[in-house]
Coordinates of C-alpha atoms in Angstrom, one line a residue:
X1 CA 55.0 -72.9 102.1
X2 CA 56.2 -69.8 103.9
X3 CA 58.3 -70.3 107.0
X4 CA 56.8 -69.1 110.3
X5 CA 59.5 -66.3 110.6
X6 CA 58.7 -65.0 107.1
X7 CA 55.0 -65.0 107.8
X8 CA 55.6 -63.0 111.0
X9 CA 57.7 -60.5 109.1
X10 CA 54.9 -59.9 106.6
X11 CA 52.3 -59.6 109.3
X12 CA 54.4 -57.2 111.5
X13 CA 53.5 -53.5 111.4
X14 CA 57.1 -52.5 112.4
X15 CA 60.5 -52.9 110.7
X16 CA 63.5 -54.2 112.6
X17 CA 64.8 -50.6 112.9
X18 CA 61.5 -49.4 114.3
X19 CA 61.4 -52.3 116.9
X20 CA 64.9 -51.3 118.0
X21 CA 63.9 -47.7 118.5
X22 CA 60.8 -48.7 120.5
X23 CA 62.9 -51.0 122.7
X24 CA 65.4 -48.2 123.4
X25 CA 62.5 -45.8 124.3
X26 CA 61.1 -48.4 126.6
X27 CA 64.4 -48.8 128.4
X28 CA 64.9 -45.1 128.8
X29 CA 61.3 -44.6 130.0
X30 CA 61.6 -47.4 132.6
X31 CA 65.0 -46.2 134.0
X32 CA 63.4 -43.4 136.1
X33 CA 60.9 -45.9 137.5
X34 CA 63.6 -48.3 138.5
X35 CA 65.6 -45.4 139.8
X36 CA 62.8 -44.0 141.8
X37 CA 62.4 -47.4 143.6
X38 CA 66.0 -48.0 144.5
X39 CA 67.7 -44.7 144.2
X40 CA 70.8 -46.3 142.9
X41 CA 72.2 -45.8 139.4
X42 CA 74.7 -48.3 138.2
X43 CA 77.9 -46.9 136.6
X44 CA 77.1 -48.2 133.2
X45 CA 73.6 -46.6 133.3
X46 CA 74.9 -43.2 134.5
X47 CA 76.2 -40.2 132.6
X48 CA 78.8 -39.2 135.3
X49 CA 80.4 -40.7 138.4
X50 CA 81.2 -38.9 141.7
X51 CA 83.7 -40.6 144.0
X52 CA 83.2 -40.1 147.7
X53 CA 85.4 -41.4 150.5
X54 CA 83.5 -41.8 153.8
X55 CA 83.3 -43.5 157.1
X56 CA 79.4 -43.2 157.1
X57 CA 77.4 -46.4 157.3
X58 CA 75.5 -48.0 154.5
X59 CA 72.1 -46.5 155.6
X60 CA 73.4 -42.9 155.3
X61 CA 75.2 -43.7 152.0
X62 CA 72.0 -45.1 150.5
X63 CA 69.8 -42.2 151.4
X64 CA 72.2 -39.5 150.3
X65 CA 73.0 -41.3 147.0
X66 CA 69.3 -41.5 146.2
X67 CA 68.4 -37.9 147.2
X68 CA 71.4 -36.2 145.6
X69 CA 70.9 -38.2 142.3
X70 CA 67.3 -37.1 142.2
X71 CA 68.2 -33.5 143.0
X72 CA 70.8 -33.4 140.3
X73 CA 68.7 -35.2 137.7
X74 CA 65.8 -32.8 138.2
X75 CA 68.0 -29.8 137.9
X76 CA 70.0 -31.0 134.9
X77 CA 67.5 -32.4 132.4
X78 CA 67.6 -36.0 133.5
X79 CA 71.4 -36.4 133.8
X80 CA 72.0 -39.6 135.9
X81 CA 74.7 -39.6 138.6
X82 CA 76.4 -42.7 139.9
X83 CA 78.2 -42.4 143.3
X84 CA 81.3 -44.6 143.8
X85 CA 81.6 -45.0 147.6
X86 CA 85.1 -45.6 148.9
X87 CA 84.6 -47.1 152.4
X88 CA 87.9 -48.2 154.0
X89 CA 86.6 -48.1 157.6
X90 CA 87.1 -45.6 160.4
X91 CA 89.0 -42.3 160.4
X92 CA 92.4 -43.9 160.5
X93 CA 91.7 -46.1 157.5
X94 CA 90.2 -43.2 155.6
X95 CA 93.3 -41.1 156.3
X96 CA 95.6 -43.9 155.0
X97 CA 93.7 -44.1 151.7
X98 CA 93.8 -40.3 151.3
X99 CA 97.6 -40.3 152.0
X100 CA 98.2 -43.1 149.5
X101 CA 96.1 -41.5 146.8
X102 CA 97.7 -38.1 147.1
X103 CA 101.2 -39.5 147.3
X104 CA 100.6 -41.5 144.2
X105 CA 99.2 -38.5 142.4
X106 CA 102.1 -36.3 143.3
X107 CA 104.5 -39.0 142.1
X108 CA 102.8 -39.8 138.8
X109 CA 100.8 -36.7 137.7
X110 CA 101.4 -35.7 134.2
X111 CA 101.9 -39.3 133.1
X112 CA 99.5 -41.0 130.8
X113 CA 96.1 -41.6 132.5
X114 CA 97.0 -39.7 135.7
X115 CA 94.8 -36.6 135.6
X116 CA 93.2 -36.6 139.0
X117 CA 93.7 -37.9 142.5
X118 CA 90.9 -40.5 142.3
X119 CA 88.7 -38.9 145.0
X120 CA 86.2 -36.1 144.7
X121 CA 84.5 -35.7 148.1
X122 CA 85.5 -36.3 151.7
X123 CA 82.2 -37.0 153.6
X124 CA 81.8 -37.7 157.4
X125 CA 84.1 -38.1 160.3
X126 CA 85.3 -35.7 162.9
X127 CA 86.6 -32.1 162.4
X128 CA 90.0 -33.3 163.5
X129 CA 90.3 -35.5 160.4
X130 CA 89.3 -32.7 158.1
X131 CA 91.8 -30.3 159.7
X132 CA 94.5 -32.9 159.1
X133 CA 93.4 -33.2 155.4
X134 CA 93.5 -29.4 155.1
X135 CA 96.9 -29.2 156.7
X136 CA 98.2 -31.8 154.2
X137 CA 97.0 -29.6 151.3
X138 CA 94.3 -32.1 150.2
X139 CA 91.3 -29.7 150.1
X140 CA 90.0 -26.8 148.1
X141 CA 87.8 -23.9 149.0
X142 CA 84.1 -24.7 149.1
X143 CA 82.0 -22.7 146.7
X144 CA 78.8 -22.9 148.8
X145 CA 80.2 -20.3 151.1
X146 CA 79.4 -17.9 148.2
X147 CA 76.4 -19.5 146.6
X148 CA 74.7 -20.0 150.0
X149 CA 76.5 -17.2 151.8
X150 CA 73.3 -16.0 153.6
X151 CA 73.3 -19.0 156.0
X152 CA 76.8 -18.1 157.3
X153 CA 76.2 -14.4 157.9
X154 CA 75.1 -13.4 161.4
X155 CA 71.8 -11.6 161.7
X156 CA 71.2 -8.5 163.8
X157 CA 71.4 -10.5 167.0
X158 CA 74.8 -11.9 165.9
X159 CA 73.3 -15.3 165.2
X160 CA 73.9 -17.2 161.9
X161 CA 72.0 -20.3 160.6
X162 CA 75.3 -22.1 160.7
X163 CA 77.7 -20.5 163.2
X164 CA 81.5 -20.6 162.7
X165 CA 81.7 -21.7 166.4
X166 CA 79.2 -23.0 168.9
X167 CA 79.6 -24.7 172.3
X168 CA 83.4 -24.1 171.9
X169 CA 83.5 -26.3 168.8
X170 CA 84.4 -25.2 165.3
X171 CA 81.5 -25.8 162.9
X172 CA 83.3 -24.8 159.7
X173 CA 86.8 -24.1 158.7
X174 CA 87.8 -20.4 158.8
X175 CA 89.4 -20.7 155.3
X176 CA 86.2 -22.4 154.0
X177 CA 87.8 -25.7 153.1
X178 CA 85.4 -27.9 155.1
X179 CA 81.9 -27.4 156.6
X180 CA 79.9 -29.3 159.1
X181 CA 76.6 -30.6 157.8
X182 CA 75.2 -32.5 160.8
X183 CA 75.6 -32.5 164.6
X184 CA 77.0 -35.2 166.9
X185 CA 77.3 -35.8 170.6
X186 CA 78.6 -38.7 172.6
X187 CA 76.9 -40.7 175.3
X188 CA 76.0 -44.0 176.8
X189 CA 73.8 -46.8 175.3
X190 CA 72.6 -49.5 177.7
X191 CA 70.5 -52.7 177.7
X192 CA 67.9 -52.6 180.5
X193 CA 67.5 -56.4 180.5
X194 CA 71.2 -57.0 181.0
X195 CA 71.4 -54.3 183.7
X196 CA 68.6 -56.1 185.6
X197 CA 70.5 -59.4 185.2
X198 CA 73.6 -57.7 186.7
X199 CA 71.6 -56.6 189.7
X200 CA 71.0 -52.9 188.8
X201 CA 67.8 -51.3 190.0
X202 CA 65.7 -49.0 187.8
X203 CA 67.1 -45.9 189.5
X204 CA 70.7 -47.2 189.1
X205 CA 70.8 -47.0 185.3
X206 CA 73.9 -45.1 184.1
X207 CA 73.5 -41.3 183.7
X208 CA 77.1 -40.1 184.0
X209 CA 80.6 -41.1 182.7
X210 CA 81.4 -41.9 186.4
X211 CA 78.7 -44.5 186.5
X212 CA 80.7 -46.6 183.9
X213 CA 83.4 -47.1 186.6
X214 CA 81.0 -49.2 188.7
X215 CA 82.7 -52.6 189.4
X216 CA 79.4 -54.4 188.5
X217 CA 80.2 -53.5 184.9
X218 CA 83.4 -55.6 185.0
X219 CA 83.9 -57.0 181.5
X220 CA 80.5 -55.7 180.4
X221 CA 81.3 -52.4 178.7
X222 CA 81.7 -52.3 174.9
X223 CA 84.3 -49.8 173.7
X224 CA 85.9 -48.8 170.4
X225 CA 89.6 -48.3 169.7
X226 CA 90.5 -44.6 169.7
X227 CA 93.6 -45.2 167.5
X228 CA 91.2 -46.2 164.7
X229 CA 88.9 -43.2 164.8
X230 CA 89.1 -39.5 165.6
X231 CA 85.4 -39.6 166.7
X232 CA 86.1 -42.3 169.3
X233 CA 89.1 -40.3 170.6
X234 CA 86.8 -37.3 170.8
X235 CA 84.4 -39.3 173.0
X236 CA 87.2 -40.1 175.5
X237 CA 88.3 -36.4 175.3
X238 CA 84.8 -35.4 176.5
X239 CA 85.5 -37.3 179.8
X240 CA 88.8 -35.4 180.2
X241 CA 87.1 -32.1 179.3
X242 CA 84.4 -32.6 182.0
X243 CA 86.8 -33.6 184.7
X244 CA 89.3 -30.8 184.0
X245 CA 86.6 -28.2 183.8
X246 CA 85.1 -29.4 187.1
X247 CA 88.5 -29.3 188.8
X248 CA 89.3 -25.8 187.5
X249 CA 85.9 -24.5 188.7
X250 CA 86.5 -25.9 192.2
X251 CA 90.0 -24.6 192.5
X252 CA 90.0 -21.0 191.3
X253 CA 92.1 -19.7 194.3
X254 CA 95.9 -20.4 194.2
X255 CA 97.8 -21.6 197.2
X256 CA 99.6 -18.8 199.0
X257 CA 103.0 -19.9 197.8
X258 CA 101.9 -20.4 194.2
X259 CA 102.3 -18.0 191.2
X260 CA 99.4 -17.9 188.7
X261 CA 101.5 -20.1 186.3
X262 CA 102.2 -22.7 189.0
X263 CA 98.6 -22.7 190.0
X264 CA 97.4 -23.3 186.5
X265 CA 99.9 -26.0 185.8
X266 CA 99.0 -27.8 189.0
X267 CA 95.2 -27.6 188.4
X268 CA 95.6 -28.8 184.8
X269 CA 97.6 -31.8 185.8
X270 CA 95.3 -32.6 188.7
X271 CA 92.2 -32.3 186.5
X272 CA 93.8 -34.4 183.8
X273 CA 94.7 -37.1 186.3
X274 CA 91.1 -37.2 187.6
X275 CA 89.9 -37.8 184.0
X276 CA 92.6 -40.4 183.3
X277 CA 91.8 -42.3 186.5
X278 CA 88.1 -42.5 185.3
X279 CA 89.1 -43.6 181.8
X280 CA 91.4 -46.2 183.4
X281 CA 88.5 -47.7 185.4
X282 CA 86.1 -47.6 182.5
X283 CA 88.6 -49.4 180.2
X284 CA 89.2 -51.9 183.0
X285 CA 85.5 -52.7 182.8
X286 CA 85.8 -53.1 179.0
X287 CA 84.8 -56.4 177.4
X288 CA 86.9 -55.5 174.3
X289 CA 88.1 -52.6 172.1
X290 CA 86.4 -52.9 168.7
X291 CA 87.8 -51.5 165.4
X292 CA 84.3 -50.5 164.5
X293 CA 82.2 -48.0 166.5
X294 CA 79.0 -49.5 164.9
X295 CA 79.7 -52.7 166.7
X296 CA 79.1 -51.1 170.2
X297 CA 75.3 -50.5 170.1
X298 CA 74.8 -53.8 168.1
X299 CA 76.5 -55.9 170.9
X300 CA 74.7 -53.9 173.6
X301 CA 71.4 -54.6 171.8
X302 CA 72.2 -58.3 171.5
X303 CA 73.1 -58.6 175.2
X304 CA 76.7 -59.2 174.6
X305 CA 77.5 -56.1 176.7
X306 CA 75.5 -54.2 179.2
X307 CA 76.6 -50.7 178.2
X308 CA 78.7 -48.9 175.7
X309 CA 80.1 -45.5 174.7
X310 CA 78.7 -44.4 171.4
X311 CA 77.8 -41.5 169.1
X312 CA 74.2 -40.3 169.6
X313 CA 72.7 -41.4 166.4
X314 CA 73.9 -45.0 166.9
X315 CA 72.2 -45.1 170.3
X316 CA 69.0 -43.5 168.9
X317 CA 68.9 -45.8 166.0
X318 CA 69.0 -49.0 168.1
X319 CA 66.5 -47.5 170.6
X320 CA 64.0 -47.2 167.8
X321 CA 64.9 -50.5 166.2
X322 CA 63.8 -52.4 169.4
X323 CA 60.9 -50.1 170.2
X324 CA 57.8 -52.0 171.3
X325 CA 54.2 -51.0 170.5
X326 CA 53.9 -49.4 174.0
X327 CA 56.8 -47.1 173.2
X328 CA 59.4 -48.8 175.4
X329 CA 62.7 -50.3 174.3
X330 CA 65.2 -52.5 175.9
X331 CA 67.9 -50.2 174.5
X332 CA 68.3 -46.7 176.0
X333 CA 70.6 -43.9 175.1
X334 CA 71.6 -40.9 177.3
X335 CA 74.0 -38.0 176.9
X336 CA 75.7 -37.4 180.3
X337 CA 74.8 -33.9 181.7
X338 CA 77.7 -31.5 180.9
X339 CA 79.5 -34.6 179.6
X340 CA 79.5 -34.0 175.9
X341 CA 79.8 -31.0 173.6
X342 CA 78.1 -30.8 170.1
X343 CA 80.5 -31.5 167.3
X344 CA 80.0 -31.6 163.5
X345 CA 80.4 -34.2 160.8
X346 CA 81.9 -32.2 157.9
X347 CA 82.1 -32.5 154.1
X348 CA 84.9 -31.2 151.8
X349 CA 86.0 -31.2 148.2
X350 CA 89.4 -32.6 147.2
X351 CA 92.1 -30.8 145.3
X352 CA 92.6 -32.3 141.8
X353 CA 89.2 -34.0 141.8
X354 CA 88.0 -35.7 138.7
X355 CA 84.5 -34.1 139.0
X356 CA 85.0 -30.8 140.8
X357 CA 81.6 -29.5 139.6
X358 CA 79.7 -32.5 141.0
X359 CA 81.8 -32.4 144.2
X360 CA 80.9 -28.8 144.9
X361 CA 77.3 -29.5 144.1
X362 CA 77.2 -32.4 146.6
X363 CA 78.4 -30.0 149.3
X364 CA 75.7 -27.5 148.4
X365 CA 73.1 -30.2 148.4
X366 CA 74.2 -31.2 151.9
X367 CA 73.6 -27.6 153.1
X368 CA 70.2 -27.1 151.4
X369 CA 66.9 -28.3 152.7
X370 CA 67.2 -31.5 150.6
X371 CA 70.2 -32.6 152.6
X372 CA 69.6 -31.1 156.0
X373 CA 66.1 -32.6 156.5
X374 CA 67.4 -35.9 155.3
X375 CA 69.5 -36.3 158.5
X376 CA 66.4 -36.4 160.8
X377 CA 63.4 -36.8 158.5
X378 CA 60.9 -39.5 159.2
X379 CA 60.6 -42.1 156.4
X380 CA 57.0 -42.9 157.4
X381 CA 56.2 -39.4 156.0
X382 CA 57.9 -40.1 152.6
X383 CA 54.5 -39.8 150.8
X384 CA 53.7 -36.5 152.4
X385 CA 57.0 -34.6 152.5
X386 CA 59.5 -34.3 149.8
X387 CA 62.9 -34.4 151.5
X388 CA 62.6 -37.1 154.2
X389 CA 64.4 -40.5 153.8
X390 CA 62.7 -43.2 151.8
X391 CA 64.0 -46.3 153.5
X392 CA 65.5 -45.7 157.0
X393 CA 65.6 -42.9 159.6
X394 CA 69.1 -41.6 160.0
X395 CA 68.5 -40.2 163.5
X396 CA 71.0 -37.4 163.1
X397 CA 70.6 -33.7 163.6
X398 CA 71.0 -31.0 160.9
X399 CA 73.6 -28.4 161.6
X400 CA 71.5 -25.4 160.3
X401 CA 69.3 -23.7 162.8
X402 CA 66.8 -22.9 160.0
X403 CA 65.3 -26.4 160.3
X404 CA 64.4 -26.3 164.0
X405 CA 61.1 -24.6 163.4
X406 CA 57.6 -26.1 163.7
X407 CA 57.1 -26.5 159.9
X408 CA 60.3 -28.7 159.7
X409 CA 60.2 -30.4 163.1
X410 CA 56.9 -32.0 162.1
X411 CA 58.9 -34.0 159.6
X412 CA 61.5 -35.2 162.1
X413 CA 62.0 -38.5 163.9
X414 CA 63.4 -36.6 166.9
X415 CA 61.5 -33.3 167.0
X416 CA 62.0 -33.0 170.8
X417 CA 65.8 -32.9 170.5
X418 CA 66.6 -29.2 170.1
X419 CA 70.4 -29.1 170.2
X420 CA 70.9 -25.3 170.1
X421 CA 68.5 -24.8 173.0
X422 CA 70.0 -27.4 175.4
X423 CA 71.5 -26.2 178.6
X424 CA 73.2 -29.5 179.6
X425 CA 75.8 -29.4 176.7
X426 CA 79.5 -29.1 177.7
X427 CA 81.2 -26.1 176.3
X428 CA 84.4 -27.4 174.8
X429 CA 87.7 -25.7 175.7
X430 CA 90.2 -26.5 173.0
X431 CA 93.1 -25.1 175.0
X432 CA 92.6 -27.7 177.7
X433 CA 92.8 -31.0 175.8
X434 CA 93.3 -30.0 172.1
X435 CA 97.2 -30.0 172.5
X436 CA 96.9 -33.5 174.0
X437 CA 94.5 -35.0 171.5
X438 CA 97.0 -37.0 169.5
X439 CA 98.7 -38.1 172.8
X440 CA 95.4 -39.3 174.2
X441 CA 95.2 -42.0 171.5
X442 CA 98.7 -43.3 172.4
X443 CA 98.0 -43.1 176.2
X444 CA 94.8 -45.2 176.0
X445 CA 96.6 -47.6 173.7
X446 CA 99.5 -48.2 176.2
X447 CA 97.4 -47.9 179.3
X448 CA 94.4 -50.0 178.3
X449 CA 94.6 -51.7 174.9
X450 CA 98.1 -53.2 174.7
X451 CA 97.9 -54.0 178.4
X452 CA 94.2 -55.0 178.6
X453 CA 94.8 -58.5 180.1
X454 CA 97.0 -57.1 182.9
X455 CA 94.6 -54.1 183.4
X456 CA 91.5 -56.3 183.9
X457 CA 93.3 -58.7 186.2
X458 CA 94.5 -55.8 188.3
X459 CA 91.0 -54.3 188.4
X460 CA 89.6 -57.6 189.4
X461 CA 92.1 -57.8 192.3
X462 CA 91.1 -54.3 193.4
X463 CA 87.4 -55.2 193.3
X464 CA 88.0 -58.4 195.4
X465 CA 90.1 -56.6 198.0
X466 CA 87.7 -53.6 198.4
X467 CA 89.7 -51.0 196.4
X468 CA 92.7 -50.6 198.9
X469 CA 93.6 -46.9 198.8
X470 CA 97.4 -47.2 198.9
X471 CA 97.5 -49.9 196.1
X472 CA 95.0 -48.0 194.0
X473 CA 97.0 -44.7 194.4
X474 CA 100.5 -46.0 194.0
X475 CA 100.2 -48.9 191.6
X476 CA 96.9 -49.2 189.8
X477 CA 96.7 -45.4 189.1
X478 CA 100.4 -45.0 188.5
X479 CA 99.9 -42.2 186.0
X480 CA 102.8 -39.9 186.4
X481 CA 104.4 -41.2 183.2
X482 CA 101.4 -39.9 181.3
X483 CA 100.7 -36.6 183.1
X484 CA 99.2 -33.6 181.4
X485 CA 102.5 -32.0 181.0
X486 CA 104.1 -35.1 179.5
X487 CA 101.1 -35.7 177.2
X488 CA 101.4 -32.2 175.7
X489 CA 105.1 -31.4 175.8
X490 CA 106.5 -34.9 175.2
X491 CA 104.2 -37.4 173.6
X492 CA 102.0 -34.9 171.8
X493 CA 105.0 -33.0 170.6
X494 CA 106.7 -36.1 169.1
X495 CA 103.5 -37.2 167.3
X496 CA 103.3 -33.7 165.8
X497 CA 106.9 -33.9 164.6
X498 CA 106.2 -37.2 163.0
X499 CA 103.2 -35.9 161.2
X500 CA 104.9 -32.7 160.1
X501 CA 108.0 -34.7 158.9
X502 CA 105.8 -36.7 156.6
X503 CA 103.9 -33.7 155.3
X504 CA 106.9 -31.4 154.8
X505 CA 109.0 -34.1 153.3
X506 CA 106.3 -34.8 150.7
X507 CA 106.2 -31.0 149.9
X508 CA 109.9 -30.9 149.7
X509 CA 110.1 -33.8 147.3
X510 CA 107.5 -32.1 145.1
X511 CA 109.3 -28.7 145.2
X512 CA 112.7 -30.3 144.6
X513 CA 111.3 -32.0 141.5
X514 CA 110.5 -28.6 140.1
X515 CA 113.6 -26.9 141.3
X516 CA 111.8 -24.8 144.0
X517 CA 110.3 -22.4 141.4
X518 CA 107.8 -19.7 142.5
X519 CA 104.9 -21.4 140.7
X520 CA 105.2 -24.5 142.9
X521 CA 105.3 -22.4 146.0
X522 CA 102.2 -20.5 144.7
X523 CA 100.5 -23.8 144.2
X524 CA 101.2 -24.9 147.8
X525 CA 100.9 -21.6 149.5
X526 CA 98.3 -19.6 147.4
X527 CA 97.8 -17.1 150.3
X528 CA 101.4 -15.9 150.2
X529 CA 102.5 -12.7 148.5
X530 CA 104.9 -13.2 145.6
X531 CA 107.8 -11.5 147.4
X532 CA 107.5 -14.0 150.2
X533 CA 108.0 -17.0 148.0
X534 CA 111.8 -17.0 148.4
X535 CA 111.6 -16.8 152.2
X536 CA 109.0 -19.6 152.2
X537 CA 111.3 -21.9 150.2
X538 CA 114.2 -21.3 152.6
X539 CA 111.9 -21.8 155.6
X540 CA 110.6 -25.1 154.2
X541 CA 114.2 -26.3 153.6
X542 CA 115.1 -25.5 157.2
X543 CA 112.0 -27.1 158.7
X544 CA 112.5 -30.3 156.8
X545 CA 116.2 -30.3 157.6
X546 CA 115.4 -30.0 161.3
X547 CA 112.8 -32.8 161.2
X548 CA 115.1 -35.1 159.3
X549 CA 116.9 -35.8 162.6
X550 CA 113.7 -36.9 164.2
X551 CA 113.5 -40.7 164.3
X552 CA 110.0 -42.1 164.1
X553 CA 111.2 -45.3 165.8
X554 CA 111.9 -43.2 168.9
X555 CA 108.2 -42.6 169.3
X556 CA 107.4 -46.3 168.8
X557 CA 110.0 -47.3 171.4
X558 CA 108.6 -44.8 173.8
X559 CA 105.1 -46.3 173.4
X560 CA 106.5 -49.8 174.0
X561 CA 108.3 -48.6 177.1
X562 CA 105.1 -46.9 178.4
X563 CA 103.2 -50.2 177.9
X564 CA 105.9 -52.1 179.8
X565 CA 105.7 -49.6 182.7
X566 CA 101.9 -50.0 182.9
X567 CA 102.2 -53.8 182.9
X568 CA 104.7 -53.6 185.8
X569 CA 102.3 -51.2 187.7
X570 CA 99.3 -53.6 187.2
X571 CA 101.4 -56.6 188.2
X572 CA 102.5 -54.8 191.4
X573 CA 98.9 -54.0 192.1
X574 CA 97.9 -57.7 191.8
X575 CA 100.9 -58.8 193.9
X576 CA 100.2 -56.3 196.7
X577 CA 96.5 -57.1 196.7
X578 CA 97.4 -60.8 197.2
X579 CA 99.2 -59.9 200.4
X580 CA 96.1 -58.5 202.0

């Protein structure tokens, strides 16, 4: 009697080999269906892997992974792309990972298995972080400036689809090593229910940065730590920019005994002080300083804080998340009038990337309609329009002016937000606060984060005693140690030396390893003429020699001393308030 397996073999129309082929064909045919549903291709299912380091959230990563993989697959005969996302955290953490990767590559390149830096694309964050990466020699020129050159060329009216500068901000690097792909601004998110509980009336909802200094917000403001993120630092910089510009506009005429230089120095220091006093009050109202900027709108939405400073798309996202059927939401977001400029979130390609072709293609994708519409497309229209998100609205704004037209706006979640047409945007003046950007992080740290317990206790004492003018002026707002002049010429200068010492020392080690030959100089300084290589070598040696005497510990000791001085000032404010 035949066994059941033998009977099956005799009845089967297919051989084992044919069955294997059919199974393989089924797997291949089903892959696109599964891919279309999730947008994610696993590494073992893909043909190539692109590694992207980013501070963008999971929602943005998911939509861009799906859309780019589809765009690439359709253009390259079904080739499947896997994206390996490296997500260490905010800008500070991203910077540390980049530094570590490039230092390891410089040390070990040429050895077995060390052929690339381990990163292909830098995606998201502030322009400051990308400028730092460029300065460190981490980036290469972006090819999209040639393949899509039309969008960067001004028309007859002098207008380009993507301008090099707008509202005082840089939208792409002059050497084409990074380019902004979406716009950001900074503002205030607030919970209407919590405001009502705190005694605020409908017409008292915050509309300006000054409103966040209201004592009723005591321990009810959610803030992020600027030492962890360049974008968060930028938000605080907007407060300083507005206050300094206002003070300059109101004090255009020098005093009779002043020279023009003296007048400018005085006005800059006074405007800076106005901004720092406001930041000090806002931080005194802070409930905490989070390491994650995404925590701010989340906690405001949950009622754990009344208000928070956040990036626009975080505020808009939570506004829509809690939107009721009648169109109202308990979470609102506003951009203070003349209180924020428009900045960009850039993208760049790393030097010594494992997949340079894919990396350049990703940048091009971000600048084409497929990537630009994705930033503000409405997922509810996914069946009608090709390039909108499939899962979640990203609530960001495309950088290209080409997509603020009726045909494209009908696909957007925020069609009423026309960034290039707004008149309430602050025009950023880099000469005012740019030189103090690094110092601002340190100042907020020593003034408000390291000393937060003393700051809040002093602020409470000021509130309870009616804000006594003398104590506020001489103790609570004791800011002479962090004046504009000191921020730029002392604190900022030392931070710059520390950064340059690290960068130049790394270059020196690399060049010493290869005996300072011209090829190495050409690698690091491709823009130089050959006859200038020798001079560059000598200059680099002198620069590093000069910086070797700079002690990084000096800066740390200065920061500790500043924190100690602020503690003493706050303690004096509390003590003197107790005598009233």
